CSV table of C-alpha atoms and ligand atoms in Angstrom, one decimal:
chain,number,residue,atom,x,y,z
K,1,UNK,CA,103.0,85.4,118.9
K,2,UNK,CA,100.1,83.1,117.9
K,3,UNK,CA,96.9,84.9,117.0
K,4,UNK,CA,94.5,82.0,116.9
K,5,UNK,CA,94.1,78.3,117.6
K,6,UNK,CA,95.0,77.1,114.2
K,7,UNK,CA,98.2,75.0,114.0
K,8,UNK,CA,99.8,76.0,110.6
K,9,UNK,CA,102.6,73.4,111.0
K,10,UNK,CA,102.5,71.0,108.0
K,11,UNK,CA,100.0,73.3,106.2
K,12,UNK,CA,100.8,74.3,102.6
K,13,UNK,CA,100.6,78.1,102.4
K,14,UNK,CA,100.9,80.2,99.3
K,15,UNK,CA,101.9,83.8,99.8
K,16,UNK,CA,101.8,85.9,96.7
K,17,UNK,CA,103.7,89.2,96.7
K,18,UNK,CA,106.1,87.5,99.1
K,19,UNK,CA,109.1,89.6,98.3
K,20,UNK,CA,107.2,92.7,99.0
K,21,UNK,CA,106.5,94.5,102.3
K,22,UNK,CA,103.5,92.7,103.7
K,23,UNK,CA,104.0,89.4,102.0
K,24,UNK,CA,107.5,89.0,103.3
K,25,UNK,CA,106.4,89.8,106.9
K,26,UNK,CA,103.8,87.0,106.5
K,27,UNK,CA,106.5,84.6,105.4
K,28,UNK,CA,108.6,85.3,108.5
K,29,UNK,CA,105.6,85.2,110.7
K,30,UNK,CA,104.9,81.6,109.7
K,31,UNK,CA,108.6,80.6,109.7
K,32,UNK,CA,109.1,81.9,113.2
K,33,UNK,CA,105.8,80.7,114.8
K,34,UNK,CA,105.1,77.6,112.7
K,35,UNK,CA,108.6,76.3,111.6
K,36,UNK,CA,107.1,73.2,110.1
K,37,UNK,CA,104.6,75.1,107.9
K,38,UNK,CA,105.3,74.8,104.2
K,39,UNK,CA,105.5,78.2,102.7
K,40,UNK,CA,105.5,78.9,99.0
K,41,UNK,CA,106.7,82.4,98.4
K,42,UNK,CA,105.7,83.7,95.0
K,43,UNK,CA,106.7,87.1,93.6
K,44,UNK,CA,107.8,88.4,90.2
K,45,UNK,CA,110.6,90.4,91.9
K,46,UNK,CA,112.0,93.7,90.5
K,47,UNK,CA,113.8,93.9,87.2
K,48,UNK,CA,114.4,97.6,86.7
K,49,UNK,CA,111.4,98.2,84.4
K,50,UNK,CA,109.4,101.3,85.2
K,51,UNK,CA,105.9,102.6,84.7
K,52,UNK,CA,105.3,106.0,83.0
K,53,UNK,CA,105.3,107.6,86.4
K,54,UNK,CA,109.0,106.6,86.7
K,55,UNK,CA,108.4,104.1,89.6
K,56,UNK,CA,109.4,100.5,89.4
K,57,UNK,CA,106.9,98.0,87.9
K,58,UNK,CA,107.3,95.7,90.9
K,59,UNK,CA,109.0,96.3,94.2
K,60,UNK,CA,109.8,92.7,95.2
K,61,UNK,CA,113.3,92.6,96.6
K,62,UNK,CA,115.4,89.5,97.7
K,63,UNK,CA,116.6,91.4,100.7
K,64,UNK,CA,113.0,91.2,102.2
K,65,UNK,CA,113.4,87.4,102.2
K,66,UNK,CA,117.0,87.1,103.5
K,67,UNK,CA,116.9,84.3,106.1
K,68,UNK,CA,113.7,82.7,104.6
K,69,UNK,CA,113.9,78.9,104.4
K,70,UNK,CA,110.8,78.1,102.4
K,71,UNK,CA,110.3,77.7,98.6
K,72,UNK,CA,110.7,80.8,96.5
K,73,UNK,CA,109.1,81.1,93.1
K,74,UNK,CA,109.9,84.0,90.7
K,75,UNK,CA,106.7,84.2,88.6
K,76,UNK,CA,104.1,86.6,87.3
K,77,UNK,CA,100.5,86.0,88.4
K,78,UNK,CA,99.4,87.2,84.9
K,79,UNK,CA,101.2,84.2,83.4
K,80,UNK,CA,98.5,81.5,82.7
K,81,UNK,CA,101.2,78.8,82.6
K,82,UNK,CA,102.2,79.6,86.2
K,83,UNK,CA,98.5,79.7,87.3
K,84,UNK,CA,98.1,76.2,85.8
K,85,UNK,CA,101.2,74.9,87.5
K,86,UNK,CA,100.0,76.3,90.9
K,87,UNK,CA,96.7,74.6,90.3
K,88,UNK,CA,98.1,71.2,89.3
K,89,UNK,CA,101.4,70.7,91.1
K,90,UNK,CA,100.4,71.9,94.6
K,91,UNK,CA,97.6,71.6,97.1
K,92,UNK,CA,97.3,74.7,99.2
K,93,UNK,CA,95.5,74.9,102.5
K,94,UNK,CA,95.7,78.7,102.7
K,95,UNK,CA,96.3,81.5,100.1
K,96,UNK,CA,97.5,84.9,101.3
K,97,UNK,CA,97.2,87.0,98.2
K,98,UNK,CA,99.3,90.2,98.5
K,99,UNK,CA,100.8,90.5,95.0
K,100,UNK,CA,99.5,93.6,93.2
K,101,UNK,CA,100.5,96.8,91.5
K,102,UNK,CA,100.6,98.5,94.9
K,103,UNK,CA,101.5,102.0,93.6
K,104,UNK,CA,98.4,104.1,93.7
K,105,UNK,CA,99.8,106.6,91.1
K,106,UNK,CA,100.2,104.1,88.3
K,107,UNK,CA,98.4,105.2,85.1
K,108,UNK,CA,98.6,102.0,83.1
K,109,UNK,CA,95.0,100.9,83.7
K,110,UNK,CA,95.3,97.8,81.4
K,111,UNK,CA,98.1,96.2,83.5
K,112,UNK,CA,96.5,97.4,86.7
K,113,UNK,CA,93.2,95.7,86.1
K,114,UNK,CA,94.8,92.5,84.7
K,115,UNK,CA,97.2,92.2,87.6
K,116,UNK,CA,95.0,93.2,90.5
K,117,UNK,CA,91.6,92.0,89.4
K,118,UNK,CA,91.8,89.3,86.8
K,119,UNK,CA,94.8,87.4,88.4
K,120,UNK,CA,92.9,87.5,91.7
K,121,UNK,CA,90.0,85.7,90.2
K,122,UNK,CA,92.4,83.0,88.7
K,123,UNK,CA,93.9,82.5,92.2
K,124,UNK,CA,90.5,82.4,93.8
K,125,UNK,CA,89.5,79.6,91.4
K,126,UNK,CA,92.6,77.7,92.6
K,127,UNK,CA,91.7,78.3,96.2
K,128,UNK,CA,88.2,76.9,95.6
K,129,UNK,CA,89.6,73.9,93.8
K,130,UNK,CA,92.1,73.2,96.6
K,131,UNK,CA,89.6,74.0,99.3
K,132,UNK,CA,92.1,76.6,100.6
K,133,UNK,CA,90.8,79.6,102.5
K,134,UNK,CA,91.6,82.8,100.7
K,135,UNK,CA,92.8,86.0,102.4
K,136,UNK,CA,93.6,88.9,100.0
K,137,UNK,CA,94.7,92.5,100.2
K,138,UNK,CA,92.0,95.1,99.4
K,139,UNK,CA,92.7,98.7,100.3
K,140,UNK,CA,91.5,101.9,102.0
K,141,UNK,CA,92.0,103.4,98.6
K,142,UNK,CA,88.6,102.0,97.7
K,143,UNK,CA,87.1,104.8,99.8
K,144,UNK,CA,88.8,107.6,97.7
K,145,UNK,CA,86.4,110.5,97.7
K,146,UNK,CA,84.1,109.0,100.3
K,147,UNK,CA,83.9,110.5,103.8
K,148,UNK,CA,82.6,107.3,105.3
K,149,UNK,CA,85.2,104.6,105.9
K,150,UNK,CA,82.9,101.7,106.2
K,151,UNK,CA,82.4,98.8,103.8
K,152,UNK,CA,79.6,99.7,101.4
K,153,UNK,CA,80.7,103.4,101.1
K,154,UNK,CA,83.5,103.0,98.6
K,155,UNK,CA,84.1,105.7,96.1
K,156,UNK,CA,87.5,105.2,94.4
K,157,UNK,CA,89.2,108.0,92.7
K,158,UNK,CA,92.1,106.3,90.9
K,159,UNK,CA,92.6,103.1,88.9
K,160,UNK,CA,94.2,101.4,91.8
K,161,UNK,CA,91.3,102.0,94.2
K,162,UNK,CA,88.9,100.9,91.4
K,163,UNK,CA,90.9,97.7,90.9
K,164,UNK,CA,90.5,96.8,94.6
K,165,UNK,CA,86.7,97.5,94.5
K,166,UNK,CA,86.6,95.1,91.6
K,167,UNK,CA,88.4,92.5,93.7
K,168,UNK,CA,85.8,93.0,96.5
K,169,UNK,CA,83.0,92.6,93.9
K,170,UNK,CA,84.4,89.3,92.7
K,171,UNK,CA,84.5,88.2,96.3
K,172,UNK,CA,80.9,89.0,96.9
K,173,UNK,CA,79.9,87.2,93.7
K,174,UNK,CA,81.7,84.0,94.8
K,175,UNK,CA,80.4,84.2,98.3
K,176,UNK,CA,76.9,84.0,97.0
K,177,UNK,CA,77.7,80.5,95.8
K,178,UNK,CA,78.3,77.4,97.9
K,179,UNK,CA,82.1,77.3,97.5
K,180,UNK,CA,83.2,75.6,100.7
K,181,UNK,CA,86.0,78.0,101.6
K,182,UNK,CA,86.1,81.3,103.4
K,183,UNK,CA,87.2,84.4,101.6
K,184,UNK,CA,88.3,87.5,103.5
K,185,UNK,CA,89.4,90.8,101.9
K,186,UNK,CA,91.3,93.2,104.1
K,187,UNK,CA,91.2,96.9,103.4
K,188,UNK,CA,94.5,98.0,104.8
K,189,UNK,CA,94.8,101.7,105.7
K,190,UNK,CA,98.3,103.3,105.7
K,191,UNK,CA,100.7,100.6,106.7
K,192,UNK,CA,104.3,101.2,108.0
K,193,UNK,CA,107.0,99.0,109.4
K,194,UNK,CA,110.0,96.8,108.7
K,195,UNK,CA,110.5,95.6,105.1
K,196,UNK,CA,108.7,98.5,103.4
K,197,UNK,CA,112.0,100.3,102.6
K,198,UNK,CA,112.3,98.7,99.1
K,199,UNK,CA,109.0,100.4,98.1
K,200,UNK,CA,111.2,103.4,97.5
K,201,UNK,CA,109.0,106.6,97.1
K,202,UNK,CA,105.8,104.6,97.8
K,203,UNK,CA,107.0,103.5,101.2
K,204,UNK,CA,105.2,105.2,104.2
K,205,UNK,CA,106.0,108.7,105.4
K,206,UNK,CA,107.2,107.2,108.6
K,207,UNK,CA,110.4,105.8,107.0
K,208,UNK,CA,110.7,108.7,104.6
K,209,UNK,CA,110.6,111.3,107.4
K,210,UNK,CA,112.8,109.1,109.6
K,211,UNK,CA,115.6,109.0,107.0
K,212,UNK,CA,115.2,112.8,106.3
K,213,UNK,CA,115.7,113.5,110.0
K,214,UNK,CA,118.7,111.1,110.2
K,215,UNK,CA,120.2,112.9,107.2
K,216,UNK,CA,120.0,116.2,109.2
K,217,UNK,CA,117.3,117.6,107.0
K,218,UNK,CA,114.3,119.6,108.3
K,219,UNK,CA,111.1,117.5,107.6
K,220,UNK,CA,108.9,119.3,105.1
K,221,UNK,CA,105.2,119.2,105.9
K,222,UNK,CA,102.3,120.5,103.9
K,223,UNK,CA,100.7,123.7,105.5
K,224,UNK,CA,98.0,122.6,107.8
K,225,UNK,CA,99.6,119.2,108.4
K,226,UNK,CA,98.3,119.0,111.9
K,227,UNK,CA,94.8,118.7,110.3
K,228,UNK,CA,95.8,116.2,107.6
K,229,UNK,CA,94.8,112.9,109.3
K,230,UNK,CA,95.3,109.3,108.3
K,231,UNK,CA,94.8,105.9,110.0
K,232,UNK,CA,98.4,104.7,110.2
K,233,UNK,CA,98.7,101.0,111.0
K,234,UNK,CA,101.8,99.1,112.1
K,235,UNK,CA,102.7,95.9,110.2
K,236,UNK,CA,102.3,93.5,113.1
K,237,UNK,CA,98.6,94.4,113.3
K,238,UNK,CA,98.3,93.7,109.6
K,239,UNK,CA,99.8,90.3,110.1
K,240,UNK,CA,97.5,89.8,113.0
K,241,UNK,CA,94.5,90.6,110.8
K,242,UNK,CA,95.7,88.2,108.1
K,243,UNK,CA,96.1,85.3,110.6
K,244,UNK,CA,92.7,85.9,112.2
K,245,UNK,CA,91.2,86.1,108.7
K,246,UNK,CA,92.0,82.4,108.3
K,247,UNK,CA,89.0,81.3,110.4
K,248,UNK,CA,86.6,84.2,110.2
K,249,UNK,CA,83.2,84.2,111.9
K,250,UNK,CA,81.9,85.4,108.6
K,251,UNK,CA,83.6,85.7,105.2
K,252,UNK,CA,83.6,89.2,103.7
K,253,UNK,CA,85.6,92.4,103.4
K,254,UNK,CA,87.0,94.2,106.4
K,255,UNK,CA,88.8,97.4,107.3
K,256,UNK,CA,92.2,97.0,108.9
K,257,UNK,CA,93.4,100.2,110.7
K,258,UNK,CA,93.8,101.4,114.3
K,259,UNK,CA,90.4,103.2,114.2
K,260,UNK,CA,92.1,106.4,115.1
K,261,UNK,CA,93.2,109.0,112.6
K,262,UNK,CA,96.6,110.8,113.3
K,263,UNK,CA,98.4,113.6,111.6
K,264,UNK,CA,101.6,113.7,109.5
K,265,UNK,CA,102.8,116.3,112.0
K,266,UNK,CA,102.4,113.6,114.8
K,267,UNK,CA,104.6,111.3,112.8
K,268,UNK,CA,107.4,113.9,112.7
K,269,UNK,CA,107.0,114.8,116.3
K,270,UNK,CA,107.1,111.2,117.5
K,271,UNK,CA,110.1,110.4,115.2
K,272,UNK,CA,112.1,113.3,116.4
K,273,UNK,CA,111.4,112.4,120.0
K,274,UNK,CA,112.4,108.7,119.5
K,275,UNK,CA,115.4,109.5,117.4
K,276,UNK,CA,116.4,112.2,119.9
K,277,UNK,CA,117.0,114.7,117.1
K,278,UNK,CA,115.2,118.0,116.6
K,279,UNK,CA,115.6,119.4,113.1
K,280,UNK,CA,112.5,121.6,113.5
K,281,UNK,CA,109.7,121.5,110.8
K,282,UNK,CA,109.2,123.4,107.6
K,283,UNK,CA,105.8,124.1,106.1
K,284,UNK,CA,105.3,124.1,102.3
K,285,UNK,CA,102.1,124.8,100.2
K,286,UNK,CA,100.2,121.6,99.5
K,287,UNK,CA,100.4,121.2,95.7
K,288,UNK,CA,97.6,118.6,95.6
K,289,UNK,CA,94.9,120.9,97.1
K,290,UNK,CA,91.5,120.1,95.6
K,291,UNK,CA,92.2,116.4,95.1
K,292,UNK,CA,93.8,115.7,98.4
K,293,UNK,CA,92.4,113.4,101.1
K,294,UNK,CA,92.4,115.2,104.4
K,295,UNK,CA,91.0,112.5,106.6
K,296,UNK,CA,90.9,108.7,106.7
K,297,UNK,CA,89.9,106.6,109.7
K,298,UNK,CA,89.0,102.9,109.6
K,299,UNK,CA,85.7,101.9,111.1
K,300,UNK,CA,86.8,98.6,112.6
K,301,UNK,CA,83.6,97.5,114.3
K,302,UNK,CA,82.9,94.5,112.0
K,303,UNK,CA,86.6,93.6,111.9
K,304,UNK,CA,86.6,93.3,115.7
K,305,UNK,CA,83.4,91.4,115.6
K,306,UNK,CA,83.9,88.9,112.8
K,307,UNK,CA,87.7,88.5,112.9
K,308,UNK,CA,88.3,89.1,116.6
K,309,UNK,CA,90.9,91.7,115.5
K,310,UNK,CA,92.2,94.2,118.0
K,311,UNK,CA,95.0,96.7,117.0
K,312,UNK,CA,97.9,96.4,119.5
K,313,UNK,CA,100.0,99.4,118.3
K,314,UNK,CA,99.1,103.1,118.3
K,315,UNK,CA,101.3,105.4,116.4
K,316,UNK,CA,103.6,106.0,119.4
K,317,UNK,CA,104.1,102.3,120.0
K,318,UNK,CA,104.6,101.4,116.3
K,319,UNK,CA,107.2,104.1,115.6
K,320,UNK,CA,109.0,103.3,118.9
K,321,UNK,CA,109.5,99.6,117.9
K,322,UNK,CA,110.4,100.6,114.3
K,323,UNK,CA,113.0,103.2,115.0
K,324,UNK,CA,116.0,100.7,115.4
K,325,UNK,CA,115.2,99.3,112.0
K,326,UNK,CA,114.9,102.8,110.5
K,327,UNK,CA,118.4,103.5,111.9
K,328,UNK,CA,119.8,100.2,110.6
K,329,UNK,CA,118.5,100.9,107.1
K,330,UNK,CA,119.9,104.4,107.2
K,331,UNK,CA,123.4,103.1,108.1
K,332,UNK,CA,123.4,100.2,105.7
K,333,UNK,CA,121.3,101.4,102.7
K,334,UNK,CA,121.0,105.2,102.7
K,335,UNK,CA,124.2,106.8,104.0
M,1,LIG,N1,101.3,99.0,102.2
M,1,LIG,C1,100.1,99.6,102.3
M,1,LIG,O1,100.0,100.7,103.0
M,1,LIG,C2,98.9,99.0,101.6
M,1,LIG,C3,97.7,99.7,101.9
M,1,LIG,C4,96.6,99.1,101.3
M,1,LIG,C5,96.6,98.0,100.5
M,1,LIG,N2,97.9,97.4,100.3
M,1,LIG,C6,97.9,96.2,99.4
M,1,LIG,O2,98.6,95.2,100.1
M,1,LIG,C7,99.3,94.3,99.2
M,1,LIG,C8,100.8,94.3,99.6
M,1,LIG,O3,101.3,95.6,99.5
M,1,LIG,P1,102.8,96.0,99.9
M,1,LIG,O4,102.7,97.3,100.7
M,1,LIG,O5,103.4,94.8,100.5
M,1,LIG,O6,103.3,96.3,98.5
M,1,LIG,P2,104.6,95.7,97.7
M,1,LIG,O7,104.7,96.4,96.4
M,1,LIG,O8,105.8,95.8,98.6
M,1,LIG,O9,104.2,94.2,97.5
M,1,LIG,C9,103.6,93.7,96.4
M,1,LIG,C10,104.4,92.6,95.8
M,1,LIG,O10,103.7,92.1,94.6
M,1,LIG,C11,104.7,91.8,93.7
M,1,LIG,N3,104.0,91.8,92.4
M,1,LIG,C12,103.5,92.9,91.7
M,1,LIG,N4,103.0,92.5,90.5
M,1,LIG,C13,103.2,91.1,90.5
M,1,LIG,C14,102.8,90.1,89.5
M,1,LIG,N5,102.3,90.5,88.3
M,1,LIG,N6,103.2,88.8,89.7
M,1,LIG,C15,103.8,88.5,90.9
M,1,LIG,N7,104.1,89.4,91.9
M,1,LIG,C16,103.8,90.7,91.6
M,1,LIG,C17,105.7,92.9,93.8
M,1,LIG,O11,107.0,92.5,93.2
M,1,LIG,C18,105.8,93.1,95.2
M,1,LIG,O12,106.8,92.4,95.9
M,1,LIG,C19,99.0,94.9,97.8
M,1,LIG,O13,98.0,94.2,97.3
M,1,LIG,C20,98.6,96.3,98.1
M,1,LIG,O14,97.8,96.8,97.1
M,1,LIG,C21,99.0,97.9,100.8
């Protein structure tokens, strides 16, 4: 599936966070659709180290890149020597910057800001020097306590959301200058789909509920789950937005969701239908009451207008195409 007129064959494309969920999907998108594109897949990969919340410091996993034929670099974007090498030894045409501390519950603010904010600016300087269009991952977490999911109404409530707002601010600062490249920040909402499995507990509830159901367990939902709504977006639509962001009508920051909020209860219902298993549902008190987000829904008007983005998958479509992979992972990795 080609999403725009650009021929990426023979282009030099840097993908950071390439062993992670979204980055690896981008690698395979190019490999499959533009086999002569030159993909440089950069990730620091996992090494077993954990943050104080007990989760891995980085989720990059070689299995996300099994079958990938491009160049793989294991490196840390906080390493200035690596940044210098990328600047001097390569000439990129496009940079897709997905590397980040993607875990919203991480408390180490120092490393969060360094990795998500400062390293982004270093990569942006390379993009400007190479005349490479920059596409980077922002997040719906920038909205935090806001009830308006529209660029300009951000109100982050954790260090992660703050770091993504700071990335967007850097973007606006550079866009005021005559830099000769486009920069597009994409505020992904709740993404699900193949290659998210290695995010462990931070993977979407789609795969987590899917595996619970396959184990024969009754999915546990918070009380009132039919009224806890999120904008769940399938990975192929995220790839679509990234590709379309390579030649935007206008640089800037855009929401990427379906534009339609759905409930966690819907996820369980659709999964049980597609898996042809009915384990019922159990309701438990919501321990996060008070600080919990009950509703997110992307306003995608400007994304449609300036990126020509149009979501192709509603929740039913996305889960349906994902279910065989959820089953495969269960057989090969969980059981
Ligand atoms: N998945 C979602 O629902 C979602 C939603 C909003 C925003 N995002 C953003 O999208 C991007 C991709 O997210 P993802 O879901 O693929 O997460 P992910 O954790 O699977 O991917 C991020 C990758 O970055 C790598 N990385 C982390 N620190 C690094 C460093 N210092 N140097 C080099 N590599 C490093 C990790 O190893 C990992 O492979 C992230 O920027 C994330 O914040 C994701």
